[in-house]
Amino acid sequence: MKYNREIGFVGFFLALYVLYFSLIETGPAKFFTAPNAQKLFYFHVPSGLITYLAFLMVVGGSAVYLYNKSEYADNLAKSSAELGIVFGFMSLASGTFWMKAEWGGDIVSRFLTDMRLASTLAMWILYVAYFVYRRQPENSIVKNNAAILGLSGMIMVPLSYLSSRFLRSHHPVIVGTEDQGSLDPSLRIGLYAGLFSFLLIYIFLFQLRMKIENLEKLILKNKMENA
Amino acid sequence: MRLICILVTISLLVGSVSAECRDKNCMPESYEFDNGGQFTFYYDSVFETGTNWFLILEGNNMEGYWNFIFEFEKGLKREAHLEDRDEYPESQQKNNSISFPGSTFSEEEFHKSLFVNVTDENGNLTSSFVLKIHINKAPAEDMIYLWGGMTVFWIGLGSYVIYLSNKFQKVNGREGA
């Protein structure tokens, strides 16, 4: 992409603005047990949503690869899986800190009993497995198996996203509910700015990762031709 | 990496530890004066918000009844008395204490005046002075979770950018070769 570096800069500086906005501009949140830890909201929710986006891209890329063996689709799935793991780690870890401050109690039992936490962790571990599997030398069998594994996100992503609505979970639901409209304007500004900044950072890193992947494949191809 | 794991684990496991000491030996400050006896106040000049604040009164070689009124501002006061009646030996030490709940103040303030008025049993003012108290607001307990959570984002993104950068340099090197 032509303006990828600029996208990265804008995303990074927007993230810094969200940091300033959440820590300095807004005071401690009302109606929360942990009013300071609530500020994690401005990064936790965007990173969670970007994780879903990244894993859905893996699903899409895997499906296209299985359909027409497109190398581009395979690269897309592989690159996006890495980013999904990074953003998923950020979402899960920050959520754990926030959960400990707001809800208290034992972290392990929370992850075992709350369906949102359990399904999100399971989804993340699944794509860690995908990433580990793809670290071996690539051939058509590896790519096929990886694509089948990548497709499992078709179940895992909706399961994680919808678990707090339909299964046993303490995790709040905001996006797509009546609560979204009643969000305090400051929360909304911070949330949308955070989401936009992480989206730009995702696009930047994704393009960079795709470029590296293409270069690696080009080198491999040249080596094979020279051999 | 191991250090980060240890720090994260400690931050998650560490609980809040707070203790309120009501013994005069724990009180870093004392104030002595004579007023028909030797009186001493034992107190901490730092009032931690959220923690009860105590002041211990001690009277030696006193005689009669003395009332002590401690007032931060109008309506925010406590009273305590020390008395020595005939049935008690004069040399005996008398003690009493007052306390303000930790919720009395919510904001930080230094050199806050605590007005102390001493009256006799007829209500006549016999002595008056001011103690300077510093109201300290301790950092919120959930701040450590906020910093922990915020650190995760920058460590996550930073590590991945370093990973990509190393990979890019490696690929570029191989391409050049």
XYZ file of C-alpha atoms in Angstrom, chain B residues 2-176:
175
model
C 11.094 -13.723 33.418
C 11.283 -10.465 35.360
C 8.128 -9.191 33.649
C 6.311 -12.437 34.507
C 7.391 -12.143 38.148
C 6.311 -8.497 38.332
C 2.927 -9.264 36.760
C 2.384 -12.195 39.136
C 3.313 -10.124 42.183
C 1.058 -7.267 41.104
C -1.869 -9.670 40.736
C -1.307 -11.480 43.988
C -0.378 -8.620 46.253
C -3.205 -7.538 48.471
C -3.777 -4.327 50.333
C -2.196 -4.109 53.723
C -3.353 -1.485 56.119
C -3.269 -1.262 59.868
C -4.558 1.243 62.344
C -2.500 1.653 65.449
C -4.242 2.985 68.541
C -1.246 2.812 70.830
C 0.661 5.946 71.826
C 3.931 4.235 70.918
C 2.813 4.247 67.269
C 2.160 7.973 67.278
C 5.082 9.895 65.776
C 4.078 13.284 67.219
C 3.313 14.499 70.720
C 2.220 17.834 72.125
C 2.685 18.727 75.795
C 1.232 21.567 77.836
C 0.494 22.519 81.449
C -3.001 23.448 82.455
C -3.529 22.530 86.079
C -1.663 19.329 85.330
C 0.640 17.931 82.695
C -1.169 16.976 79.525
C 0.191 15.231 76.457
C -1.469 14.545 73.103
C -0.087 11.667 71.056
C -1.040 11.793 67.395
C 0.105 11.386 63.815
C 0.330 14.664 61.935
C -0.535 12.782 58.718
C -4.209 11.906 58.341
C -4.492 9.146 55.730
C -7.836 9.334 53.950
C -9.711 6.062 54.235
C -7.976 5.183 57.521
C -9.325 6.156 60.937
C -7.265 8.835 62.659
C -6.638 8.674 66.419
C -5.398 11.091 69.040
C -4.553 9.898 72.533
C -4.838 12.257 75.521
C -2.811 11.653 78.614
C -3.009 13.637 81.862
C -0.521 13.438 84.756
C -0.642 15.086 88.195
C -3.943 16.659 87.292
C -6.830 17.586 89.443
C -10.497 18.083 88.574
C -12.297 17.763 85.272
C -11.006 18.933 81.900
C -12.888 18.833 78.660
C -11.089 18.838 75.322
C -12.800 19.914 72.116
C -11.053 19.054 68.836
C -12.476 20.786 65.801
C -11.241 20.725 62.192
C -13.994 22.976 61.000
C -17.525 23.856 62.009
C -19.506 20.714 62.727
C -16.506 18.451 62.418
C -15.520 18.043 66.032
C -14.914 15.501 68.780
C -14.941 15.894 72.549
C -13.140 13.966 75.262
C -12.499 14.601 78.913
C -10.031 13.695 81.619
C -11.066 13.829 85.247
C -9.499 13.175 88.577
C -11.970 12.978 91.441
C -11.155 12.638 95.149
C -11.643 8.905 95.131
C -8.662 8.469 92.795
C -5.049 9.161 93.810
C -3.726 12.418 92.289
C -0.624 10.922 90.735
C -2.521 8.392 88.678
C -2.257 8.784 84.955
C -5.506 9.464 83.074
C -6.090 8.513 79.460
C -8.690 9.075 76.829
C -8.778 9.228 73.053
C -10.700 10.592 70.130
C -10.931 9.446 66.534
C -12.072 10.760 63.187
C -13.235 8.237 60.589
C -11.158 7.789 57.448
C -14.043 9.111 55.382
C -13.854 12.549 57.083
C -11.696 13.862 54.242
C -11.480 12.808 50.646
C -9.007 15.301 49.182
C -5.382 16.024 49.954
C -4.698 19.106 52.068
C -1.570 20.175 53.908
C -1.367 22.213 57.146
C -5.008 21.749 57.990
C -5.778 23.346 61.330
C -7.145 21.248 64.166
C -8.414 23.691 66.784
C -8.163 22.440 70.340
C -10.107 24.143 73.130
C -9.717 23.077 76.749
C -12.485 23.911 79.209
C -12.977 23.235 82.897
C -16.022 21.569 84.409
C -17.940 24.846 84.337
C -17.350 25.233 80.645
C -14.847 28.083 81.001
C -12.177 28.151 78.320
C -8.800 27.670 79.988
C -6.533 26.978 77.074
C -6.634 27.036 73.289
C -4.172 26.071 70.568
C -3.917 24.728 67.040
C -2.338 21.518 65.740
C -1.346 21.301 62.074
C -2.487 18.112 60.360
C -1.683 17.025 56.802
C -4.426 15.196 54.970
C -2.851 12.619 52.682
C -4.685 10.831 49.953
C -3.070 7.448 49.353
C -2.817 6.255 45.745
C -5.889 4.304 44.675
C -5.519 0.548 44.995
C -6.598 -0.097 41.437
C -3.818 2.056 39.950
C -1.441 -0.902 39.838
C -3.942 -2.774 37.666
C -4.302 0.243 35.396
C -0.534 0.488 34.865
C -0.250 -3.271 34.465
C -2.983 -3.313 31.835
C -1.642 -0.264 29.999
C 1.859 -1.742 29.910
C 0.505 -4.821 28.166
C -0.528 -2.810 25.092
C 2.819 -1.163 24.580
C 4.787 -4.331 25.324
C 2.547 -6.260 22.918
C 2.828 -3.801 20.046
C 6.498 -3.003 20.712
C 7.528 -6.661 20.794
C 5.712 -7.391 17.555
C 7.261 -4.401 15.797
C 10.733 -5.563 16.931
C 9.911 -9.094 15.712
C 8.831 -7.755 12.313
C 11.839 -5.462 12.080
C 14.262 -8.340 12.753
C 12.448 -10.509 10.241
C 12.525 -7.729 7.640
C 16.259 -7.163 8.091
C 16.909 -10.890 7.796
C 14.880 -11.148 4.603
C 16.505 -8.043 3.145
C 19.931 -9.472 3.944
C 19.116 -12.742 2.222
C 17.687 -10.915 -0.785
C 20.868 -8.835 -1.057
